[in-house]
Short mmCIF file of C-alpha atoms and ligand atoms in Angstrom, two decimals:
data_model
loop_
_atom_site.label_atom_id
_atom_site.label_comp_id
_atom_site.label_asym_id
_atom_site.label_seq_id
_atom_site.Cartn_x
_atom_site.Cartn_y
_atom_site.Cartn_z
CA MET A 21 171.21 118.79 91.71
CA LYS A 22 174.00 120.15 93.91
CA HIS A 23 174.97 118.53 97.20
CA TYR A 24 176.60 119.98 100.29
CA VAL A 25 177.96 118.55 103.51
CA GLY A 26 176.61 119.99 106.74
CA ILE A 27 178.39 119.35 110.04
CA ASP A 28 176.89 120.15 113.43
CA LEU A 29 179.74 120.07 115.94
CA GLY A 30 178.29 119.60 119.42
CA GLY A 31 179.80 118.94 122.82
CA THR A 32 178.59 115.32 122.86
CA TYR A 33 178.14 114.37 119.20
CA VAL A 34 179.27 115.47 115.79
CA LYS A 35 176.39 115.08 113.35
CA GLY A 36 176.91 115.25 109.64
CA GLY A 37 174.87 114.92 106.50
CA VAL A 38 174.92 115.16 102.75
CA VAL A 39 172.20 117.69 102.02
CA ASN A 40 170.81 118.51 98.61
CA GLU A 41 169.95 122.02 97.45
CA ASN A 42 166.33 121.50 98.53
CA GLY A 43 167.46 121.00 102.12
CA ILE A 44 166.84 117.25 102.16
CA ILE A 45 169.35 115.10 104.06
CA GLU A 46 170.30 112.21 101.77
CA LYS A 47 172.97 110.66 104.00
CA PHE A 48 173.35 111.11 107.74
CA GLY A 49 175.95 110.09 110.29
CA ARG A 50 176.71 110.73 113.93
CA ILE A 51 179.89 110.17 115.93
CA PRO A 52 180.82 110.96 119.53
CA THR A 53 182.81 114.16 120.05
CA ARG A 54 186.05 112.91 121.61
CA ARG A 55 186.73 116.29 123.14
CA SER A 56 188.99 114.98 125.89
CA GLU A 57 191.35 113.90 123.07
CA GLY A 58 191.68 117.48 121.85
CA ALA A 59 190.86 119.46 118.72
CA GLU A 60 193.22 117.62 116.35
CA CYS A 61 191.61 114.28 117.13
CA VAL A 62 188.05 115.65 116.76
CA LEU A 63 188.93 117.28 113.43
CA LYS A 64 190.40 114.00 112.17
CA ASP A 65 187.17 112.26 113.22
CA ILE A 66 185.20 114.89 111.31
CA GLU A 67 187.32 114.37 108.19
CA ARG A 68 186.63 110.64 108.40
CA LEU A 69 182.89 111.27 108.89
CA ILE A 70 182.81 113.52 105.81
CA SER A 71 184.77 110.95 103.75
CA ASP A 72 182.34 108.20 104.79
CA LEU A 73 179.27 110.30 103.99
CA ILE A 74 180.57 111.26 100.57
CA SER A 75 181.99 107.91 99.48
CA ASP A 76 178.86 106.02 100.57
CA GLY A 77 176.77 107.71 97.93
CA GLY A 78 179.56 108.64 95.51
CA TYR A 79 178.65 112.28 95.95
CA GLU A 80 180.32 115.24 94.35
CA ILE A 81 180.25 117.97 96.96
CA SER A 82 179.85 121.69 96.19
CA GLY A 83 180.69 122.89 99.69
CA ILE A 84 181.08 122.03 103.35
CA GLY A 85 179.44 124.03 106.13
CA MET A 86 179.99 123.60 109.84
CA GLY A 87 178.08 124.91 112.83
CA ILE A 88 180.32 125.23 115.88
CA PRO A 89 179.39 125.95 119.51
CA GLY A 90 181.16 129.28 119.77
CA LEU A 91 182.67 132.18 117.91
CA VAL A 92 184.15 131.96 114.41
CA ASP A 93 186.64 134.37 112.84
CA ALA A 94 185.80 137.18 110.47
CA LYS A 95 186.46 135.02 107.39
CA ARG A 96 184.20 132.29 108.77
CA GLU A 97 187.04 129.80 108.40
CA ASN A 98 188.37 129.14 111.87
CA ILE A 99 187.19 128.80 115.44
CA VAL A 100 188.14 131.71 117.69
CA LYS A 101 186.61 130.25 120.83
CA ALA A 102 184.40 127.30 121.70
CA ALA A 103 184.09 127.46 125.48
CA ASN A 104 182.27 124.14 125.97
CA LEU A 105 184.93 122.30 123.99
CA GLY A 106 187.74 124.23 125.67
CA TRP A 107 189.03 125.31 122.25
CA GLU A 108 190.67 128.58 121.26
CA ASN A 109 192.04 129.56 117.84
CA VAL A 110 191.52 126.26 116.05
CA LYS A 111 192.16 126.27 112.30
CA VAL A 112 189.49 124.38 110.38
CA ALA A 113 188.71 125.49 106.83
CA ASP A 114 192.13 125.20 105.15
CA ARG A 115 192.63 121.53 105.98
CA LEU A 116 189.11 120.60 104.88
CA LYS A 117 189.47 122.60 101.64
CA ARG A 118 192.74 120.83 100.91
CA LYS A 119 191.29 117.40 101.64
CA PHE A 120 187.92 117.74 99.93
CA GLY A 121 188.60 120.44 97.33
CA CYS A 122 185.51 122.56 97.95
CA PRO A 123 184.58 125.78 99.78
CA VAL A 124 184.26 125.53 103.57
CA ILE A 125 182.22 127.95 105.68
CA LEU A 126 181.90 127.98 109.47
CA SER A 127 179.25 129.64 111.56
CA ASN A 128 177.95 129.60 115.08
CA ASP A 129 175.71 126.54 115.63
CA ALA A 130 172.60 128.56 116.48
CA ASN A 131 173.12 130.66 113.36
CA ALA A 132 173.38 127.50 111.27
CA ALA A 133 170.24 125.98 112.81
CA GLY A 134 168.36 129.26 112.38
CA LEU A 135 169.35 129.43 108.74
CA GLY A 136 168.16 125.84 108.25
CA GLU A 137 164.77 126.59 109.80
CA ALA A 138 164.49 129.86 107.88
CA ARG A 139 165.17 128.27 104.52
CA PHE A 140 163.74 124.79 104.78
CA GLY A 141 161.74 124.60 108.02
CA SER A 142 159.11 126.64 109.84
CA GLY A 143 160.42 129.89 108.40
CA ALA A 144 160.42 128.79 104.76
CA LYS A 145 157.50 130.98 103.74
CA TYR A 146 159.00 134.08 105.37
CA SER A 147 161.95 136.20 104.27
CA SER A 148 162.72 137.52 107.75
CA SER A 149 162.80 135.49 110.94
CA VAL A 150 164.59 135.25 114.25
CA PHE A 151 165.45 131.84 115.69
CA LEU A 152 165.84 131.24 119.42
CA THR A 153 167.07 127.90 120.79
CA LEU A 154 166.02 127.37 124.36
CA GLY A 155 168.68 124.97 125.66
CA THR A 156 171.52 125.16 128.16
CA GLY A 157 171.73 128.77 127.12
CA ILE A 158 169.78 130.67 124.46
CA GLY A 159 171.25 130.70 120.99
CA GLY A 160 170.00 133.20 118.46
CA ALA A 161 169.98 133.65 114.71
CA VAL A 162 168.72 136.60 112.72
CA ILE A 163 167.66 136.09 109.12
CA ILE A 164 166.95 139.18 107.05
CA ASP A 165 165.91 138.89 103.39
CA ASN A 166 166.69 135.16 103.53
CA LYS A 167 170.27 135.85 104.60
CA LEU A 168 171.94 135.30 107.91
CA TYR A 169 172.76 138.52 109.72
CA GLU A 170 175.77 137.67 111.89
CA GLY A 171 176.96 141.10 112.94
CA ASN A 172 180.45 142.51 112.61
CA LYS A 173 182.98 139.69 112.06
CA SER A 174 180.20 137.18 112.69
CA ALA A 175 180.16 138.01 116.40
CA GLY A 176 176.59 139.27 116.73
CA ALA A 177 173.13 137.77 117.16
CA GLU A 178 173.99 136.81 120.75
CA ILE A 179 170.37 137.20 121.74
CA GLY A 180 170.80 135.06 124.86
CA HIS A 181 173.01 137.78 126.31
CA MET A 182 170.51 140.58 125.89
CA VAL A 183 170.02 141.95 129.39
CA ILE A 184 166.37 141.77 130.42
CA ARG A 185 166.83 142.67 134.08
CA ALA A 186 169.36 145.17 135.47
CA GLY A 187 171.22 143.64 138.40
CA GLY A 188 169.59 140.27 137.69
CA ASN A 189 170.93 136.72 137.69
CA ARG A 190 174.67 136.31 137.11
CA CYS A 191 175.38 134.89 133.64
CA ALA A 192 178.30 132.71 132.54
CA CYS A 193 179.31 135.59 130.23
CA GLY A 194 180.06 137.79 133.24
CA ASN A 195 177.07 140.11 132.96
CA GLU A 196 173.98 140.17 135.12
CA GLY A 197 170.38 139.73 134.03
CA CYS A 198 170.98 138.12 130.62
CA PHE A 199 167.91 136.70 128.83
CA GLU A 200 169.33 133.16 128.99
CA THR A 201 169.60 133.23 132.77
CA TYR A 202 165.78 133.53 132.83
CA ALA A 203 164.47 131.80 129.73
CA SER A 204 166.85 128.94 128.88
CA ALA A 205 165.96 125.34 129.68
CA SER A 206 168.61 125.42 132.41
CA ALA A 207 166.92 128.44 133.98
CA LEU A 208 163.58 126.64 133.95
CA VAL A 209 165.09 123.56 135.63
CA ARG A 210 166.76 125.77 138.25
CA GLU A 211 163.50 127.58 139.03
CA THR A 212 161.50 124.34 139.11
CA ARG A 213 163.90 122.89 141.68
CA ALA A 214 163.87 126.06 143.76
CA ALA A 215 160.07 126.11 143.79
CA MET A 216 159.95 122.46 144.87
CA MET A 217 162.37 123.12 147.72
CA GLU A 218 160.15 125.96 148.84
CA HIS A 219 156.90 123.99 148.46
CA LYS A 220 157.30 120.51 149.86
CA ASP A 221 153.59 119.87 149.17
CA SER A 222 154.06 120.37 145.41
CA LYS A 223 152.84 117.45 143.28
CA MET A 224 156.10 117.74 141.37
CA TRP A 225 157.71 115.78 144.24
CA GLU A 226 156.09 112.72 142.61
CA LYS A 227 159.30 112.81 140.53
CA GLY A 228 161.05 111.55 143.67
CA SER A 229 163.94 113.99 143.81
CA ILE A 230 164.95 117.33 142.36
CA ASP A 231 167.60 115.41 140.44
CA ASN A 232 164.80 114.00 138.28
CA VAL A 233 163.55 117.44 137.27
CA SER A 234 163.81 118.37 133.59
CA GLY A 235 162.60 121.23 131.45
CA ARG A 236 159.33 119.30 131.03
CA THR A 237 158.48 118.80 134.73
CA ALA A 238 156.71 122.08 135.49
CA PHE A 239 154.78 121.88 132.20
CA GLU A 240 153.61 118.34 133.04
CA TYR A 241 152.04 119.52 136.29
CA TYR A 242 150.76 122.86 134.99
CA PHE A 243 147.07 122.06 135.32
CA THR A 244 147.27 120.07 138.55
CA ASP A 245 149.79 121.88 140.72
CA GLU A 246 149.82 125.56 141.73
CA THR A 247 153.60 125.61 142.26
CA ALA A 248 154.24 124.17 138.80
CA LYS A 249 151.81 126.65 137.23
CA LYS A 250 153.59 129.56 138.89
CA VAL A 251 157.00 128.34 137.65
CA VAL A 252 155.72 128.02 134.08
CA ASP A 253 153.85 131.33 134.13
CA GLU A 254 156.96 133.16 135.33
CA TYR A 255 159.09 131.35 132.77
CA ILE A 256 156.73 132.38 129.97
CA ASP A 257 156.69 135.98 131.27
CA ASN A 258 160.49 136.10 131.06
CA LEU A 259 160.62 134.39 127.67
CA SER A 260 158.05 136.86 126.40
CA ILE A 261 160.09 139.88 127.52
CA GLY A 262 162.97 138.70 125.34
CA VAL A 263 160.64 137.86 122.48
CA ILE A 264 159.03 141.32 122.61
CA ASN A 265 162.48 142.97 122.61
CA VAL A 266 163.54 140.94 119.59
CA ALA A 267 160.25 141.70 117.83
CA ASN A 268 160.60 145.43 118.50
CA ILE A 269 164.18 145.55 117.20
CA PHE A 270 163.78 143.45 114.04
CA ARG A 271 160.03 143.24 113.48
CA PRO A 272 160.57 139.93 111.68
CA GLU A 273 157.68 138.06 110.11
CA ALA A 274 158.26 135.18 112.51
CA ILE A 275 160.13 134.24 115.66
CA ILE A 276 160.92 130.54 115.71
CA LEU A 277 161.51 128.74 119.01
CA GLY A 278 163.76 125.67 119.04
CA GLY A 279 165.34 123.41 121.66
CA GLY A 280 163.66 121.04 124.10
CA ILE A 281 161.23 123.58 125.57
CA ALA A 282 159.81 124.27 122.12
CA LYS A 283 158.40 120.72 122.18
CA GLN A 284 155.61 122.19 124.36
CA GLY A 285 154.28 123.41 121.02
CA LYS A 286 151.04 125.35 120.88
CA PHE A 287 150.70 125.48 124.66
CA LEU A 288 153.85 127.60 124.71
CA THR A 289 153.47 129.56 121.48
CA ASP A 290 149.85 130.56 122.18
CA ARG A 291 150.83 132.05 125.53
CA VAL A 292 153.93 133.83 124.23
CA LYS A 293 151.93 135.15 121.27
CA LEU A 294 149.31 136.68 123.59
CA LYS A 295 152.00 138.51 125.55
CA LEU A 296 153.81 139.52 122.37
CA ASP A 297 150.66 141.01 120.83
CA ALA A 298 150.01 142.92 124.04
CA GLY A 299 153.60 144.18 124.35
CA ILE A 300 154.83 144.76 120.81
CA PHE A 301 155.20 148.34 119.61
CA ALA A 302 152.04 149.67 117.95
CA GLY A 303 150.25 146.41 118.75
CA LYS A 304 147.91 145.20 116.07
CA LEU A 305 148.37 148.41 114.07
CA GLY A 306 151.82 147.14 113.08
CA PRO A 307 152.58 144.02 111.04
CA GLU A 308 152.04 140.76 112.87
CA VAL A 309 154.93 138.68 114.22
CA GLU A 310 154.18 134.96 114.23
CA ILE A 311 155.48 132.69 117.00
CA LEU A 312 156.38 129.24 115.66
CA THR A 313 158.30 126.19 116.79
CA ALA A 314 161.15 124.64 114.86
CA SER A 315 160.16 121.86 112.48
CA LEU A 316 163.37 120.26 111.20
CA ASP A 317 164.84 117.23 112.96
CA GLU A 318 168.38 118.24 112.06
CA ALA A 319 168.21 121.99 111.51
CA GLY A 320 171.88 122.30 112.52
CA VAL A 321 173.06 119.93 109.79
CA VAL A 322 170.74 121.29 107.10
CA GLY A 323 171.56 124.87 108.01
CA ALA A 324 175.32 124.27 108.09
CA ALA A 325 175.13 122.72 104.62
CA SER A 326 173.10 125.66 103.38
CA LEU A 327 175.77 128.17 104.49
CA ASN A 328 177.13 127.46 101.01
CA ILE A 329 173.85 128.26 99.25
CA TYR A 330 173.28 131.95 98.62
ZN1 LIG B 16 175.22 136.61 129.40
#
């Protein structure tokens, strides 16, 4: 059986694993991302992590894949920009190829995670799916015929920056009304806090302070507090607008939700599904689009490794 290394480069941690061709992680490791030390230091740390993972099990590696929080170049070998790390034009693949003697492929981290879910997670029984991670922003991945669709020079699938409201909330990307300014976890936290400030009688104040609010807070109080219910209902409305748009453009077999908010499970997916079925083009006359939640613990690592599996 072939083995691949998958690296998930995040702002806080670098996670890595030796993954077999069935998508099973056989060895796993995690190190802090020393981003204040700069790209060279982080890349050296990554090389050491890969060496440790491989030598531990005496693995022969058929490829290395890496999910990065940003934009990769057209050859999927280098990082063009990773805003959260403060990196621009960082060369990656050549040094890893030289050191480990195998192919190296980079992709955006959401693309990698989406590919992992599509091949080995919730999307495994479907050939087309769209993955949305509801986190600080909204990452997207489009999988068509079991392959990642990354757009021209790998710069597409930026579903979080689909505009869902003209003249809406200002986004970090510079536009207004982007999907992620309404349906990311950060947006939910922002709206929960705003609602609490407006409604001092809200039960959510049991949390003590708005500093203790997370993406879970409004969901926790959904059935006992009107303010919380309104926040969640509006959040789900906004999430559903984006989901309907995605469904109408790609008509995938499934849309898979990941990130912390997806932990709400059926409560969330049932409600989004109702709105999707009501809003999707041709309704029930067209093929159904399932709404699922992500199922892999380390989709980013598994997916990055599987960038090398065609
Ligand atoms: Zn944007």
